[in-house]
DNA sequence: AATGAATGAGGGTTCATTCAT
DNA sequence: GATGAATGAACCCTCATTCAT
């Protein structure tokens, strides 16, 4: 019976995390009270404490859960059969969701208060994401999409800036069609800059 | 003597706003209690209520003060004698302070709760900033720094994305020297994109 | 054992209400702080909020509890074996407690601020009380105690005026003996008016 | 110049009292803040303190002012040429305004907290009012309107009860016509009681 | 493991009152 | 005498957290 109980526990933990995730997205982390999460998950506040010990830990678990699942999605995209430029687009938009959809800086606010989350992000999450990106950009150089004189570090910083910039609330809308058009307009700028490259055609 | 009395009041109001500004920057708006601001300003909480009526109004006044002063700085830079590229750099870095230093999304969180601030930003602040930028980018086209085929709208979106991206906490540091080097690395990317332009030299 | 838990909660809620009731009677509703009630009930203020949500709701619950219990008492008296005149005396004095002991207008002040209480009093409390009184006065007419030419409505208004008048603080004292004498003096006036009826003897 | 300044002061004091009076009637004494009165009077809160020293004293002055003016009105009516019954009606209705319009018990709440007001009411106000009433009821006995066997004390208590009862918020309305009809219905009850006196006609 | 109940530590806000000008 | 500004003491209320069952 231990097994089935265990499953029940896990399921309850997930329900809590899912409820938290949803509420965090809508209201921001600071505005969400433990009791809100409990109510949304259909359990009592005390149960959350039984599982996580503190609000901080619960937020930690929620963020970790979220980042882990996003990283999995990200890995899938990068291992898929898209072209370089398509993948680049995904990085800038898709990866955006990792932090962006979640009010990146609200999350960062939490992160900066919680060394455990920081640890997790720095050593587990970013390391892996960086590795994947590293390989991707190296491949881009080989394929001639990226100026080989640029350091990978600079490129990653650049794309991180753009990702962050896009992740800001007001850039992307709820309408996927509109977002696609937006990205279509912007991609030449990412690739050729504001001076542009009249001789070449994007895509 | 009426003037000096008036100044005293204004000075006190400014002290409150300055205290709030400093605390907001460090801890975020939500974490700062009225009593914190009062203590930092060396007055009582009630005095803040005498001046502003509510925390919301005080935040509003603080944000408005901040944005107004930043806009003044920005206008000065744009009307100054820098080259186009230097001004561009300023836009991307300096303007960053307007929202960025302020944990952009924390501010936006407040903004979205307060239609008055929203009104102010949309109709007063953004309109003027946009106008200045508009002229600047038009000039850039004439001087050959910007691909004339690009619409101003797209360029502004692009630079907004980059500004937002840079404004994110972790990009810029407290060290101005380091930031300058950073911008030196990144400017070619903004201008020529990731493909680059081997034939031309940036500045 | 579930029952005993339930009882404990109920007992606590009642303790709060009883504490509130006592304090309201002595100091008036507005002067009583939640913390006063909490202290008197031997619990924390937060507990009151857990139970009632707001001061307004707590007052509502207290008033409802009070009125309900008074109505029960009143009904018992009216269904009892007293004579018509004895019952009339009870109405004018006993019913007094319902509003009167409670500083009628202080209560009404609250009532006018709280539509829920108003609803309760109008639709639940007054309806039932009025019904009981209605039957009582009809019976009084049949038994010759009341001028049959008078409308029930007028009689009820009259007795309501007298009840309210008696309910005023300074009329009745703490001394039951004194109150009884008082009522003995006044009853002939209620019954025969200021002109009196020399031919008849009261009681 | 002292005289004219003095007038100015007196006028200011009256403005304060009038503002207070109006606000007390509408909102009740407890809900009215000094700053409300100041605003309504078009002066600063501090000025009220210059004149009265404390809120309590200001309330005291306001109540005294009010009662004094009402007593004057009352005296005029009683010395006028109305019939006994007309005067009685006035007593029950008109006098009502003295306390009633002013949420009698709210006022009494204040009174009970302030021995100075209590003193004033007991020794100055009530003594005079009682004297006037005393003479009136004695005259009523002589004219045969009042049962001579009743003690004046009892009659006064009775009429006080009825006055208080009428003074309660819900009895009298804003419509004078309606109030007159009401009194017309009730006067026979006051005079002949609930048993009535079929042989006689009221008025 | 789950919960209902209780709570301490604040946080925003109001208001009678004081004081320098 | 009048005032603008400042304040301390409360007050209502929220929330993360604990604990007995």
JSON list of N, CA and C in Angstrom, two decimals, chain C residues 90-140:
[
{"chain": "C", "resi": 90, "resn": "UNK", "atom": "N", "xyz": [-45.23, 42.85, 29.66]},
{"chain": "C", "resi": 90, "resn": "UNK", "atom": "CA", "xyz": [-44.01, 42.18, 29.19]},
{"chain": "C", "resi": 90, "resn": "UNK", "atom": "C", "xyz": [-43.55, 42.75, 27.86]},
{"chain": "C", "resi": 91, "resn": "UNK", "atom": "N", "xyz": [-44.51, 42.94, 26.97]},
{"chain": "C", "resi": 91, "resn": "UNK", "atom": "CA", "xyz": [-44.14, 43.48, 25.66]},
{"chain": "C", "resi": 91, "resn": "UNK", "atom": "C", "xyz": [-43.41, 44.79, 25.81]},
{"chain": "C", "resi": 92, "resn": "UNK", "atom": "N", "xyz": [-44.02, 45.63, 26.61]},
{"chain": "C", "resi": 92, "resn": "UNK", "atom": "CA", "xyz": [-43.46, 46.97, 26.74]},
{"chain": "C", "resi": 92, "resn": "UNK", "atom": "C", "xyz": [-42.15, 46.98, 27.50]},
{"chain": "C", "resi": 93, "resn": "UNK", "atom": "N", "xyz": [-42.00, 46.07, 28.41]},
{"chain": "C", "resi": 93, "resn": "UNK", "atom": "CA", "xyz": [-40.76, 46.04, 29.17]},
{"chain": "C", "resi": 93, "resn": "UNK", "atom": "C", "xyz": [-39.75, 45.04, 28.62]},
{"chain": "C", "resi": 94, "resn": "UNK", "atom": "N", "xyz": [-40.25, 43.84, 28.44]},
{"chain": "C", "resi": 94, "resn": "UNK", "atom": "CA", "xyz": [-39.35, 42.75, 28.09]},
{"chain": "C", "resi": 94, "resn": "UNK", "atom": "C", "xyz": [-38.78, 42.96, 26.70]},
{"chain": "C", "resi": 95, "resn": "UNK", "atom": "N", "xyz": [-39.68, 43.24, 25.81]},
{"chain": "C", "resi": 95, "resn": "UNK", "atom": "CA", "xyz": [-39.24, 43.46, 24.44]},
{"chain": "C", "resi": 95, "resn": "UNK", "atom": "C", "xyz": [-38.25, 44.62, 24.38]},
{"chain": "C", "resi": 96, "resn": "UNK", "atom": "N", "xyz": [-38.41, 45.48, 25.31]},
{"chain": "C", "resi": 96, "resn": "UNK", "atom": "CA", "xyz": [-37.48, 46.59, 25.45]},
{"chain": "C", "resi": 96, "resn": "UNK", "atom": "C", "xyz": [-36.04, 46.11, 25.37]},
{"chain": "C", "resi": 97, "resn": "UNK", "atom": "N", "xyz": [-35.81, 44.99, 26.02]},
{"chain": "C", "resi": 97, "resn": "UNK", "atom": "CA", "xyz": [-34.43, 44.52, 26.03]},
{"chain": "C", "resi": 97, "resn": "UNK", "atom": "C", "xyz": [-33.90, 44.24, 24.65]},
{"chain": "C", "resi": 98, "resn": "UNK", "atom": "N", "xyz": [-34.80, 43.85, 23.79]},
{"chain": "C", "resi": 98, "resn": "UNK", "atom": "CA", "xyz": [-34.34, 43.43, 22.47]},
{"chain": "C", "resi": 98, "resn": "UNK", "atom": "C", "xyz": [-33.56, 44.54, 21.79]},
{"chain": "C", "resi": 99, "resn": "UNK", "atom": "N", "xyz": [-34.19, 45.69, 21.75]},
{"chain": "C", "resi": 99, "resn": "UNK", "atom": "CA", "xyz": [-33.44, 46.79, 21.19]},
{"chain": "C", "resi": 99, "resn": "UNK", "atom": "C", "xyz": [-32.85, 47.68, 22.27]},
{"chain": "C", "resi": 100, "resn": "UNK", "atom": "N", "xyz": [-33.67, 47.87, 23.29]},
{"chain": "C", "resi": 100, "resn": "UNK", "atom": "CA", "xyz": [-33.37, 48.93, 24.24]},
{"chain": "C", "resi": 100, "resn": "UNK", "atom": "C", "xyz": [-32.09, 48.73, 25.01]},
{"chain": "C", "resi": 101, "resn": "UNK", "atom": "N", "xyz": [-31.95, 47.59, 25.60]},
{"chain": "C", "resi": 101, "resn": "UNK", "atom": "CA", "xyz": [-30.76, 47.34, 26.38]},
{"chain": "C", "resi": 101, "resn": "UNK", "atom": "C", "xyz": [-29.54, 47.62, 25.53]},
{"chain": "C", "resi": 102, "resn": "UNK", "atom": "N", "xyz": [-29.75, 47.52, 24.24]},
{"chain": "C", "resi": 102, "resn": "UNK", "atom": "CA", "xyz": [-28.66, 47.67, 23.31]},
{"chain": "C", "resi": 102, "resn": "UNK", "atom": "C", "xyz": [-28.49, 49.04, 22.74]},
{"chain": "C", "resi": 103, "resn": "UNK", "atom": "N", "xyz": [-28.88, 50.01, 23.47]},
{"chain": "C", "resi": 103, "resn": "UNK", "atom": "CA", "xyz": [-28.72, 51.37, 22.96]},
{"chain": "C", "resi": 103, "resn": "UNK", "atom": "C", "xyz": [-29.27, 51.45, 21.55]},
{"chain": "C", "resi": 104, "resn": "UNK", "atom": "N", "xyz": [-30.55, 51.23, 21.50]},
{"chain": "C", "resi": 104, "resn": "UNK", "atom": "CA", "xyz": [-31.27, 51.11, 20.22]},
{"chain": "C", "resi": 104, "resn": "UNK", "atom": "C", "xyz": [-30.65, 51.85, 19.06]},
{"chain": "C", "resi": 105, "resn": "UNK", "atom": "N", "xyz": [-30.32, 53.09, 19.25]},
{"chain": "C", "resi": 105, "resn": "UNK", "atom": "CA", "xyz": [-29.89, 53.84, 18.09]},
{"chain": "C", "resi": 105, "resn": "UNK", "atom": "C", "xyz": [-28.46, 53.53, 17.70]},
{"chain": "C", "resi": 106, "resn": "UNK", "atom": "N", "xyz": [-27.67, 53.17, 18.67]},
{"chain": "C", "resi": 106, "resn": "UNK", "atom": "CA", "xyz": [-26.32, 52.72, 18.30]},
{"chain": "C", "resi": 106, "resn": "UNK", "atom": "C", "xyz": [-26.45, 51.53, 17.38]},
{"chain": "C", "resi": 107, "resn": "UNK", "atom": "N", "xyz": [-27.35, 50.65, 17.78]},
{"chain": "C", "resi": 107, "resn": "UNK", "atom": "CA", "xyz": [-27.58, 49.48, 16.95]},
{"chain": "C", "resi": 107, "resn": "UNK", "atom": "C", "xyz": [-28.10, 49.90, 15.59]},
{"chain": "C", "resi": 108, "resn": "UNK", "atom": "N", "xyz": [-29.04, 50.81, 15.60]},
{"chain": "C", "resi": 108, "resn": "UNK", "atom": "CA", "xyz": [-29.61, 51.25, 14.33]},
{"chain": "C", "resi": 108, "resn": "UNK", "atom": "C", "xyz": [-28.55, 51.91, 13.45]},
{"chain": "C", "resi": 109, "resn": "UNK", "atom": "N", "xyz": [-27.60, 52.55, 14.10]},
{"chain": "C", "resi": 109, "resn": "UNK", "atom": "CA", "xyz": [-26.50, 53.15, 13.35]},
{"chain": "C", "resi": 109, "resn": "UNK", "atom": "C", "xyz": [-25.78, 52.07, 12.55]},
{"chain": "C", "resi": 110, "resn": "UNK", "atom": "N", "xyz": [-25.48, 51.01, 13.24]},
{"chain": "C", "resi": 110, "resn": "UNK", "atom": "CA", "xyz": [-24.84, 49.88, 12.57]},
{"chain": "C", "resi": 110, "resn": "UNK", "atom": "C", "xyz": [-25.74, 49.32, 11.49]},
{"chain": "C", "resi": 111, "resn": "UNK", "atom": "N", "xyz": [-26.99, 49.13, 11.88]},
{"chain": "C", "resi": 111, "resn": "UNK", "atom": "CA", "xyz": [-27.94, 48.55, 10.94]},
{"chain": "C", "resi": 111, "resn": "UNK", "atom": "C", "xyz": [-27.95, 49.31, 9.63]},
{"chain": "C", "resi": 112, "resn": "UNK", "atom": "N", "xyz": [-27.99, 50.63, 9.76]},
{"chain": "C", "resi": 112, "resn": "UNK", "atom": "CA", "xyz": [-28.12, 51.44, 8.54]},
{"chain": "C", "resi": 112, "resn": "UNK", "atom": "C", "xyz": [-26.87, 51.35, 7.67]},
{"chain": "C", "resi": 113, "resn": "UNK", "atom": "N", "xyz": [-25.79, 50.87, 8.25]},
{"chain": "C", "resi": 113, "resn": "UNK", "atom": "CA", "xyz": [-24.56, 50.72, 7.47]},
{"chain": "C", "resi": 113, "resn": "UNK", "atom": "C", "xyz": [-24.43, 49.34, 6.86]},
{"chain": "C", "resi": 114, "resn": "UNK", "atom": "N", "xyz": [-25.28, 48.44, 7.28]},
{"chain": "C", "resi": 114, "resn": "UNK", "atom": "CA", "xyz": [-25.08, 47.05, 6.90]},
{"chain": "C", "resi": 114, "resn": "UNK", "atom": "C", "xyz": [-26.39, 46.48, 6.35]},
{"chain": "C", "resi": 115, "resn": "UNK", "atom": "N", "xyz": [-26.46, 46.38, 5.07]},
{"chain": "C", "resi": 115, "resn": "UNK", "atom": "CA", "xyz": [-27.72, 45.98, 4.46]},
{"chain": "C", "resi": 115, "resn": "UNK", "atom": "C", "xyz": [-28.08, 44.54, 4.80]},
{"chain": "C", "resi": 116, "resn": "UNK", "atom": "N", "xyz": [-27.06, 43.75, 5.13]},
{"chain": "C", "resi": 116, "resn": "UNK", "atom": "CA", "xyz": [-27.35, 42.36, 5.47]},
{"chain": "C", "resi": 116, "resn": "UNK", "atom": "C", "xyz": [-28.10, 42.28, 6.79]},
{"chain": "C", "resi": 117, "resn": "UNK", "atom": "N", "xyz": [-27.62, 43.04, 7.77]},
{"chain": "C", "resi": 117, "resn": "UNK", "atom": "CA", "xyz": [-28.32, 43.06, 9.04]},
{"chain": "C", "resi": 117, "resn": "UNK", "atom": "C", "xyz": [-29.73, 43.61, 8.84]},
{"chain": "C", "resi": 118, "resn": "UNK", "atom": "N", "xyz": [-29.81, 44.66, 8.06]},
{"chain": "C", "resi": 118, "resn": "UNK", "atom": "CA", "xyz": [-31.09, 45.27, 7.79]},
{"chain": "C", "resi": 118, "resn": "UNK", "atom": "C", "xyz": [-32.06, 44.23, 7.21]},
{"chain": "C", "resi": 119, "resn": "UNK", "atom": "N", "xyz": [-31.55, 43.51, 6.24]},
{"chain": "C", "resi": 119, "resn": "UNK", "atom": "CA", "xyz": [-32.31, 42.44, 5.61]},
{"chain": "C", "resi": 119, "resn": "UNK", "atom": "C", "xyz": [-32.81, 41.46, 6.66]},
{"chain": "C", "resi": 120, "resn": "UNK", "atom": "N", "xyz": [-31.87, 41.04, 7.50]},
{"chain": "C", "resi": 120, "resn": "UNK", "atom": "CA", "xyz": [-32.22, 40.06, 8.52]},
{"chain": "C", "resi": 120, "resn": "UNK", "atom": "C", "xyz": [-33.30, 40.58, 9.45]},
{"chain": "C", "resi": 121, "resn": "UNK", "atom": "N", "xyz": [-33.10, 41.79, 9.90]},
{"chain": "C", "resi": 121, "resn": "UNK", "atom": "CA", "xyz": [-34.07, 42.34, 10.84]},
{"chain": "C", "resi": 121, "resn": "UNK", "atom": "C", "xyz": [-35.43, 42.52, 10.17]},
{"chain": "C", "resi": 122, "resn": "UNK", "atom": "N", "xyz": [-35.42, 43.11, 9.00]},
{"chain": "C", "resi": 122, "resn": "UNK", "atom": "CA", "xyz": [-36.68, 43.37, 8.32]},
{"chain": "C", "resi": 122, "resn": "UNK", "atom": "C", "xyz": [-37.41, 42.08, 7.98]},
{"chain": "C", "resi": 123, "resn": "UNK", "atom": "N", "xyz": [-36.70, 41.14, 7.38]},
{"chain": "C", "resi": 123, "resn": "UNK", "atom": "CA", "xyz": [-37.40, 40.01, 6.79]},
{"chain": "C", "resi": 123, "resn": "UNK", "atom": "C", "xyz": [-37.55, 38.84, 7.75]},
{"chain": "C", "resi": 124, "resn": "UNK", "atom": "N", "xyz": [-36.63, 38.67, 8.65]},
{"chain": "C", "resi": 124, "resn": "UNK", "atom": "CA", "xyz": [-36.73, 37.53, 9.55]},
{"chain": "C", "resi": 124, "resn": "UNK", "atom": "C", "xyz": [-37.29, 37.94, 10.89]},
{"chain": "C", "resi": 125, "resn": "UNK", "atom": "N", "xyz": [-36.61, 38.90, 11.45]},
{"chain": "C", "resi": 125, "resn": "UNK", "atom": "CA", "xyz": [-36.93, 39.24, 12.83]},
{"chain": "C", "resi": 125, "resn": "UNK", "atom": "C", "xyz": [-38.27, 39.98, 12.95]},
{"chain": "C", "resi": 126, "resn": "UNK", "atom": "N", "xyz": [-38.37, 41.10, 12.24]},
{"chain": "C", "resi": 126, "resn": "UNK", "atom": "CA", "xyz": [-39.57, 41.92, 12.41]},
{"chain": "C", "resi": 126, "resn": "UNK", "atom": "C", "xyz": [-40.82, 41.21, 11.93]},
{"chain": "C", "resi": 127, "resn": "UNK", "atom": "N", "xyz": [-40.70, 40.47, 10.86]},
{"chain": "C", "resi": 127, "resn": "UNK", "atom": "CA", "xyz": [-41.86, 39.77, 10.35]},
{"chain": "C", "resi": 127, "resn": "UNK", "atom": "C", "xyz": [-42.45, 38.86, 11.42]},
{"chain": "C", "resi": 128, "resn": "UNK", "atom": "N", "xyz": [-41.58, 38.09, 12.04]},
{"chain": "C", "resi": 128, "resn": "UNK", "atom": "CA", "xyz": [-42.08, 37.16, 13.04]},
{"chain": "C", "resi": 128, "resn": "UNK", "atom": "C", "xyz": [-42.62, 37.87, 14.27]},
{"chain": "C", "resi": 129, "resn": "UNK", "atom": "N", "xyz": [-41.85, 38.88, 14.73]},
{"chain": "C", "resi": 129, "resn": "UNK", "atom": "CA", "xyz": [-42.30, 39.63, 15.90]},
{"chain": "C", "resi": 129, "resn": "UNK", "atom": "C", "xyz": [-43.65, 40.29, 15.62]},
{"chain": "C", "resi": 130, "resn": "UNK", "atom": "N", "xyz": [-43.76, 40.86, 14.43]},
{"chain": "C", "resi": 130, "resn": "UNK", "atom": "CA", "xyz": [-45.01, 41.54, 14.08]},
{"chain": "C", "resi": 130, "resn": "UNK", "atom": "C", "xyz": [-46.19, 40.58, 14.07]},
{"chain": "C", "resi": 131, "resn": "UNK", "atom": "N", "xyz": [-45.94, 39.40, 13.52]},
{"chain": "C", "resi": 131, "resn": "UNK", "atom": "CA", "xyz": [-46.99, 38.39, 13.48]},
{"chain": "C", "resi": 131, "resn": "UNK", "atom": "C", "xyz": [-47.51, 38.06, 14.88]},
{"chain": "C", "resi": 132, "resn": "UNK", "atom": "N", "xyz": [-46.56, 37.82, 15.76]},
{"chain": "C", "resi": 132, "resn": "UNK", "atom": "CA", "xyz": [-46.93, 37.48, 17.13]},
{"chain": "C", "resi": 132, "resn": "UNK", "atom": "C", "xyz": [-47.74, 38.61, 17.76]},
{"chain": "C", "resi": 133, "resn": "UNK", "atom": "N", "xyz": [-47.26, 39.83, 17.55]},
{"chain": "C", "resi": 133, "resn": "UNK", "atom": "CA", "xyz": [-47.96, 40.98, 18.13]},
{"chain": "C", "resi": 133, "resn": "UNK", "atom": "C", "xyz": [-49.35, 41.15, 17.53]},
{"chain": "C", "resi": 134, "resn": "UNK", "atom": "N", "xyz": [-49.40, 40.95, 16.25]},
{"chain": "C", "resi": 134, "resn": "UNK", "atom": "CA", "xyz": [-50.67, 41.05, 15.54]},
{"chain": "C", "resi": 134, "resn": "UNK", "atom": "C", "xyz": [-51.73, 40.19, 16.21]},
{"chain": "C", "resi": 135, "resn": "UNK", "atom": "N", "xyz": [-51.43, 38.94, 16.38]},
{"chain": "C", "resi": 135, "resn": "UNK", "atom": "CA", "xyz": [-52.37, 38.02, 17.01]},
{"chain": "C", "resi": 135, "resn": "UNK", "atom": "C", "xyz": [-52.73, 38.47, 18.41]},
{"chain": "C", "resi": 136, "resn": "UNK", "atom": "N", "xyz": [-51.70, 38.94, 19.09]},
{"chain": "C", "resi": 136, "resn": "UNK", "atom": "CA", "xyz": [-51.92, 39.36, 20.47]},
{"chain": "C", "resi": 136, "resn": "UNK", "atom": "C", "xyz": [-52.92, 40.52, 20.56]},
{"chain": "C", "resi": 137, "resn": "UNK", "atom": "N", "xyz": [-52.74, 41.49, 19.70]},
{"chain": "C", "resi": 137, "resn": "UNK", "atom": "CA", "xyz": [-53.63, 42.65, 19.78]},
{"chain": "C", "resi": 137, "resn": "UNK", "atom": "C", "xyz": [-55.04, 42.30, 19.30]},
{"chain": "C", "resi": 138, "resn": "UNK", "atom": "N", "xyz": [-55.14, 41.44, 18.32]},
{"chain": "C", "resi": 138, "resn": "UNK", "atom": "CA", "xyz": [-56.47, 40.98, 17.90]},
{"chain": "C", "resi": 138, "resn": "UNK", "atom": "C", "xyz": [-57.20, 40.33, 19.07]},
{"chain": "C", "resi": 139, "resn": "UNK", "atom": "N", "xyz": [-56.47, 39.50, 19.76]},
{"chain": "C", "resi": 139, "resn": "UNK", "atom": "CA", "xyz": [-57.04, 38.85, 20.93]},
{"chain": "C", "resi": 139, "resn": "UNK", "atom": "C", "xyz": [-57.47, 39.90, 21.97]},
{"chain": "C", "resi": 140, "resn": "UNK", "atom": "N", "xyz": [-56.65, 40.90, 22.12]},
{"chain": "C", "resi": 140, "resn": "UNK", "atom": "CA", "xyz": [-56.96, 42.00, 23.04]},
{"chain": "C", "resi": 140, "resn": "UNK", "atom": "C", "xyz": [-58.26, 42.69, 22.70]}
]
